[in-house]
mmCIF file of C-alpha atoms in Angstrom:
data_model
loop_
_atom_site.group_PDB
_atom_site.id
_atom_site.type_symbol
_atom_site.label_atom_id
_atom_site.label_comp_id
_atom_site.label_asym_id
_atom_site.label_seq_id
_atom_site.Cartn_x
_atom_site.Cartn_y
_atom_site.Cartn_z
ATOM 1 C CA GLU A 157 -5.626 11.207 18.565
ATOM 2 C CA LYS A 158 -4.755 14.283 16.707
ATOM 3 C CA PHE A 159 -4.936 13.947 12.171
ATOM 4 C CA GLN A 160 -1.395 14.729 10.943
ATOM 5 C CA SER A 161 -2.274 16.791 7.818
ATOM 6 C CA SER A 162 1.534 14.933 6.156
ATOM 7 C CA ILE A 163 -0.105 11.402 6.362
ATOM 8 C CA HIS A 164 -2.209 11.082 3.319
ATOM 9 C CA PRO A 165 -6.233 9.808 4.118
ATOM 10 C CA ALA A 166 -4.930 6.192 2.727
ATOM 11 C CA GLN A 167 -2.586 5.572 5.017
ATOM 12 C CA ARG A 168 -4.279 7.366 7.901
ATOM 13 C CA LEU A 169 -7.724 5.382 6.853
ATOM 14 C CA ALA A 170 -5.511 1.768 6.944
ATOM 15 C CA GLU A 171 -4.085 2.271 9.868
ATOM 16 C CA VAL A 172 -7.359 3.628 11.347
ATOM 17 C CA MET A 173 -9.103 -0.134 9.834
ATOM 18 C CA LYS A 174 -6.316 -2.448 12.221
ATOM 19 C CA GLN A 175 -6.709 -1.051 14.906
ATOM 20 C CA GLY A 176 -10.476 -1.378 14.943
ATOM 21 C CA SER A 177 -10.581 -4.986 13.610
ATOM 22 C CA SER A 178 -7.649 -5.491 16.076
ATOM 23 C CA PRO A 179 -7.644 -8.306 17.366
ATOM 24 C CA TYR A 180 -9.543 -9.673 13.505
ATOM 25 C CA PRO A 181 -7.956 -9.847 10.400
ATOM 26 C CA TRP A 182 -9.333 -7.515 8.365
ATOM 27 C CA HIS A 183 -9.692 -6.264 4.630
ATOM 28 C CA ALA A 184 -9.019 -3.080 2.772
ATOM 29 C CA VAL A 185 -12.036 -2.120 0.475
ATOM 30 C CA ILE A 186 -9.878 0.407 -2.373
ATOM 31 C CA SER A 187 -12.833 2.405 -3.653
ATOM 32 C CA ILE A 188 -12.227 4.163 -7.424
ATOM 33 C CA VAL A 189 -14.471 6.474 -7.343
ATOM 34 C CA LYS A 190 -15.635 9.766 -7.570
ATOM 35 C CA ASP A 191 -15.985 10.592 -3.720
ATOM 36 C CA ASP A 192 -16.520 13.662 -2.403
ATOM 37 C CA ARG A 193 -15.530 13.478 1.179
ATOM 38 C CA ILE A 194 -11.586 13.087 0.191
ATOM 39 C CA ALA A 195 -10.153 16.256 0.060
ATOM 40 C CA GLU A 196 -6.949 14.374 -2.764
ATOM 41 C CA PHE A 197 -10.670 12.220 -4.943
ATOM 42 C CA LYS A 198 -12.703 15.114 -4.732
ATOM 43 C CA ASN A 199 -15.213 15.768 -8.527
ATOM 44 C CA ARG A 200 -12.147 13.109 -9.832
ATOM 45 C CA LEU A 201 -11.424 9.723 -9.787
ATOM 46 C CA PRO A 202 -8.000 8.650 -7.936
ATOM 47 C CA THR A 203 -5.771 7.638 -10.550
ATOM 48 C CA ALA A 204 -3.877 4.282 -11.552
ATOM 49 C CA GLY A 205 -0.406 5.418 -8.890
ATOM 50 C CA GLU A 206 -3.122 6.688 -5.971
ATOM 51 C CA THR A 207 -4.625 3.006 -6.256
ATOM 52 C CA ARG A 208 -1.652 1.480 -6.202
ATOM 53 C CA LEU A 209 -0.264 3.694 -3.182
ATOM 54 C CA LEU A 210 -3.718 2.386 -1.092
ATOM 55 C CA ALA A 211 -3.313 -1.341 -2.084
ATOM 56 C CA TYR A 212 1.039 -0.857 -0.355
ATOM 57 C CA TYR A 213 -1.184 1.065 2.781
ATOM 58 C CA ALA A 214 -3.494 -1.549 2.992
ATOM 59 C CA LEU A 215 -1.435 -4.294 2.529
ATOM 60 C CA SER A 216 1.407 -2.763 5.109
ATOM 61 C CA ARG A 217 -0.342 -1.847 7.982
ATOM 62 C CA GLY A 218 -1.481 -6.167 7.646
ATOM 63 C CA THR A 219 -4.851 -6.218 5.979
ATOM 64 C CA LYS A 220 -5.332 -9.700 5.129
ATOM 65 C CA GLY A 221 -6.798 -8.853 1.221
ATOM 66 C CA ILE A 222 -8.581 -6.683 -1.014
ATOM 67 C CA PHE A 223 -11.679 -6.198 -2.733
ATOM 68 C CA TYR A 224 -11.748 -2.755 -5.487
ATOM 69 C CA ARG A 225 -15.280 -0.832 -5.596
ATOM 70 C CA THR A 226 -15.439 0.693 -9.229
ATOM 71 C CA SER A 227 -17.465 1.877 -11.236
ATOM 72 C CA PRO A 228 -18.878 1.530 -14.759
ATOM 73 C CA GLU A 229 -16.156 3.895 -16.143
ATOM 74 C CA ILE A 230 -13.740 2.542 -14.271
ATOM 75 C CA GLU A 231 -14.463 -0.790 -15.605
ATOM 76 C CA LYS A 232 -14.233 0.489 -19.391
ATOM 77 C CA ASN A 233 -10.582 2.017 -19.088
ATOM 78 C CA SER A 234 -8.442 0.156 -20.408
ATOM 79 C CA ILE A 235 -5.303 2.059 -17.729
ATOM 80 C CA TYR A 236 -7.169 0.643 -14.840
ATOM 81 C CA GLN A 237 -8.091 -2.698 -15.573
ATOM 82 C CA SER A 238 -4.345 -2.766 -15.895
ATOM 83 C CA GLU A 239 -3.219 -0.969 -13.213
ATOM 84 C CA ILE A 240 -4.679 -3.526 -11.079
ATOM 85 C CA LYS A 241 -4.539 -6.355 -12.547
ATOM 86 C CA LYS A 242 -0.821 -5.843 -11.999
ATOM 87 C CA ILE A 243 -1.377 -4.848 -8.574
ATOM 88 C CA ASN A 244 -3.422 -8.518 -7.770
ATOM 89 C CA THR A 245 -0.605 -10.296 -9.603
ATOM 90 C CA GLU A 246 2.102 -8.789 -7.169
ATOM 91 C CA ILE A 247 0.107 -9.006 -3.893
ATOM 92 C CA GLN A 248 -0.519 -12.880 -5.240
ATOM 93 C CA SER A 249 3.308 -13.848 -5.584
ATOM 94 C CA VAL A 250 2.816 -13.761 -1.732
ATOM 95 C CA LYS A 251 -0.460 -13.999 -0.840
ATOM 96 C CA PRO A 252 0.540 -17.346 0.946
ATOM 97 C CA TYR A 253 2.473 -15.450 3.983
ATOM 98 C CA ILE A 254 -0.409 -12.184 4.200
ATOM 99 C CA ILE A 255 -2.647 -14.309 5.160
ATOM 100 C CA TYR A 256 -0.691 -14.868 8.653
ATOM 101 C CA SER A 257 1.325 -12.616 8.613
ATOM 102 C CA GLU A 258 1.906 -9.286 10.489
ATOM 103 C CA PRO A 259 3.549 -6.131 10.597
ATOM 104 C CA ILE A 260 6.065 -5.258 12.397
ATOM 105 C CA SER A 261 8.499 -2.374 12.333
ATOM 106 C CA LEU A 262 12.484 -4.199 11.055
ATOM 107 C CA ALA A 263 12.874 -2.276 8.196
ATOM 108 C CA SER A 264 14.895 1.308 7.341
ATOM 109 C CA ALA A 265 15.195 3.565 4.167
ATOM 110 C CA SER A 266 18.765 6.315 4.619
ATOM 111 C CA ILE A 267 15.900 8.344 2.934
ATOM 112 C CA PRO A 268 13.162 10.022 5.163
ATOM 113 C CA LYS A 269 10.469 10.135 2.204
ATOM 114 C CA VAL A 270 10.856 6.825 2.026
ATOM 115 C CA GLU A 271 9.102 4.530 4.370
ATOM 116 C CA ALA A 272 10.374 0.496 4.716
ATOM 117 C CA CYS A 273 7.310 -1.758 5.519
ATOM 118 C CA THR A 274 7.845 -5.164 7.012
ATOM 119 C CA LEU A 275 4.796 -7.681 7.335
ATOM 120 C CA GLN A 276 6.562 -10.870 9.271
ATOM 121 C CA ALA A 277 5.511 -14.486 8.018
ATOM 122 C CA GLY A 278 6.812 -16.748 11.425
ATOM 123 C CA TYR A 279 9.754 -17.339 10.696
ATOM 124 C CA ASP A 280 8.963 -18.387 6.470
ATOM 125 C CA ALA A 281 9.327 -15.238 5.259
ATOM 126 C CA ILE A 282 9.630 -11.556 6.079
ATOM 127 C CA ILE A 283 7.012 -9.083 3.153
ATOM 128 C CA LEU A 284 9.224 -5.359 2.819
ATOM 129 C CA PHE A 285 6.768 -3.049 0.924
ATOM 130 C CA LEU A 286 8.815 0.463 0.171
ATOM 131 C CA ILE A 287 5.690 3.583 0.703
ATOM 132 C CA ASN A 288 6.826 6.423 -1.687
ATOM 133 C CA HIS A 289 5.591 9.218 0.713
ATOM 134 C CA ASP A 290 7.373 12.106 -1.235
ATOM 135 C CA THR A 291 3.918 12.677 -3.537
ATOM 136 C CA LYS A 292 1.780 15.142 -4.693
ATOM 137 C CA SER A 293 -1.686 15.948 -5.428
ATOM 138 C CA SER A 294 -4.273 18.786 -7.084
ATOM 139 C CA SER A 295 -7.337 19.261 -8.203
ATOM 140 C CA ASP A 296 -5.656 19.493 -11.747
ATOM 141 C CA LEU A 297 -8.318 16.625 -13.333
ATOM 142 C CA ILE A 298 -5.327 15.464 -15.953
ATOM 143 C CA ASN A 299 -2.044 15.311 -13.454
ATOM 144 C CA SER A 300 -3.984 15.122 -9.817
ATOM 145 C CA PHE A 301 -0.815 12.525 -8.737
ATOM 146 C CA SER A 302 2.807 12.379 -8.884
ATOM 147 C CA TYR A 303 5.188 10.965 -7.008
ATOM 148 C CA THR A 304 9.303 11.666 -7.277
ATOM 149 C CA VAL A 305 11.000 8.943 -7.831
ATOM 150 C CA LYS A 306 13.892 7.770 -5.664
ATOM 151 C CA GLU A 307 16.526 6.176 -6.010
ATOM 152 C CA ASN A 308 20.401 5.336 -4.696
ATOM 153 C CA PHE A 309 19.109 4.774 -1.902
ATOM 154 C CA THR A 310 19.455 1.676 1.638
ATOM 155 C CA VAL A 311 17.228 -0.445 3.315
ATOM 156 C CA THR A 312 17.973 -1.981 5.688
ATOM 157 C CA VAL A 313 16.413 -4.695 7.113
ATOM 158 C CA ASN A 314 16.808 -6.366 10.420
ATOM 159 C CA ILE A 315 16.344 -9.896 11.015
ATOM 160 C CA PRO A 316 16.053 -10.571 14.880
ATOM 161 C CA GLU A 317 18.509 -12.912 16.466
ATOM 162 C CA ARG A 318 16.549 -16.588 16.640
ATOM 163 C CA VAL A 319 14.798 -15.929 13.550
ATOM 164 C CA ASP A 320 15.784 -18.297 11.001
ATOM 165 C CA ILE A 321 13.954 -16.021 8.159
ATOM 166 C CA GLU A 322 14.361 -18.211 4.784
ATOM 167 C CA GLU A 323 13.009 -15.336 1.891
ATOM 168 C CA ILE A 324 12.618 -11.648 2.263
ATOM 169 C CA TYR A 325 10.150 -10.237 -0.495
ATOM 170 C CA HIS A 326 9.629 -7.032 -2.111
ATOM 171 C CA VAL A 327 6.831 -6.497 -3.318
ATOM 172 C CA ARG A 328 6.817 -3.282 -5.822
ATOM 173 C CA ASP A 329 5.769 -2.718 -9.390
ATOM 174 C CA LYS A 330 8.199 -4.403 -11.856
#
């Protein structure tokens, strides 16, 4: 399958992991280390924002759990530790549903740079992730990752007939 350069490497990796593990559940391992195999992370660590993006890509593609691979410099960095703690808290809020949810295309955003991803957890819940694709990575070690904030757009969730969903959860940075 041809690689599309507009897809972030983390998104592609999550999709390959999901396909490769099928029909079995999979767990993502997010590597927060310098990785010369991925151009965006060559000679630098993924930023806290990229770590969040990596986690949300994996979750939106159906991972059942996330493990972090870190280095001593990350373990001593309070910014990374704080971000990982926030991500884990957000995930914990929907953990009971993630265990048995599956990715299903039920949502769309009114602007092209925002991907609306949904997981359906049986008849109990729909989990919504909004992923901002308007990001930039550079070799600048200080300002290596940025995104353009998106505001004033709508998200439509199409709940299938005969499905009586009790709750829709929007997992996000609070």
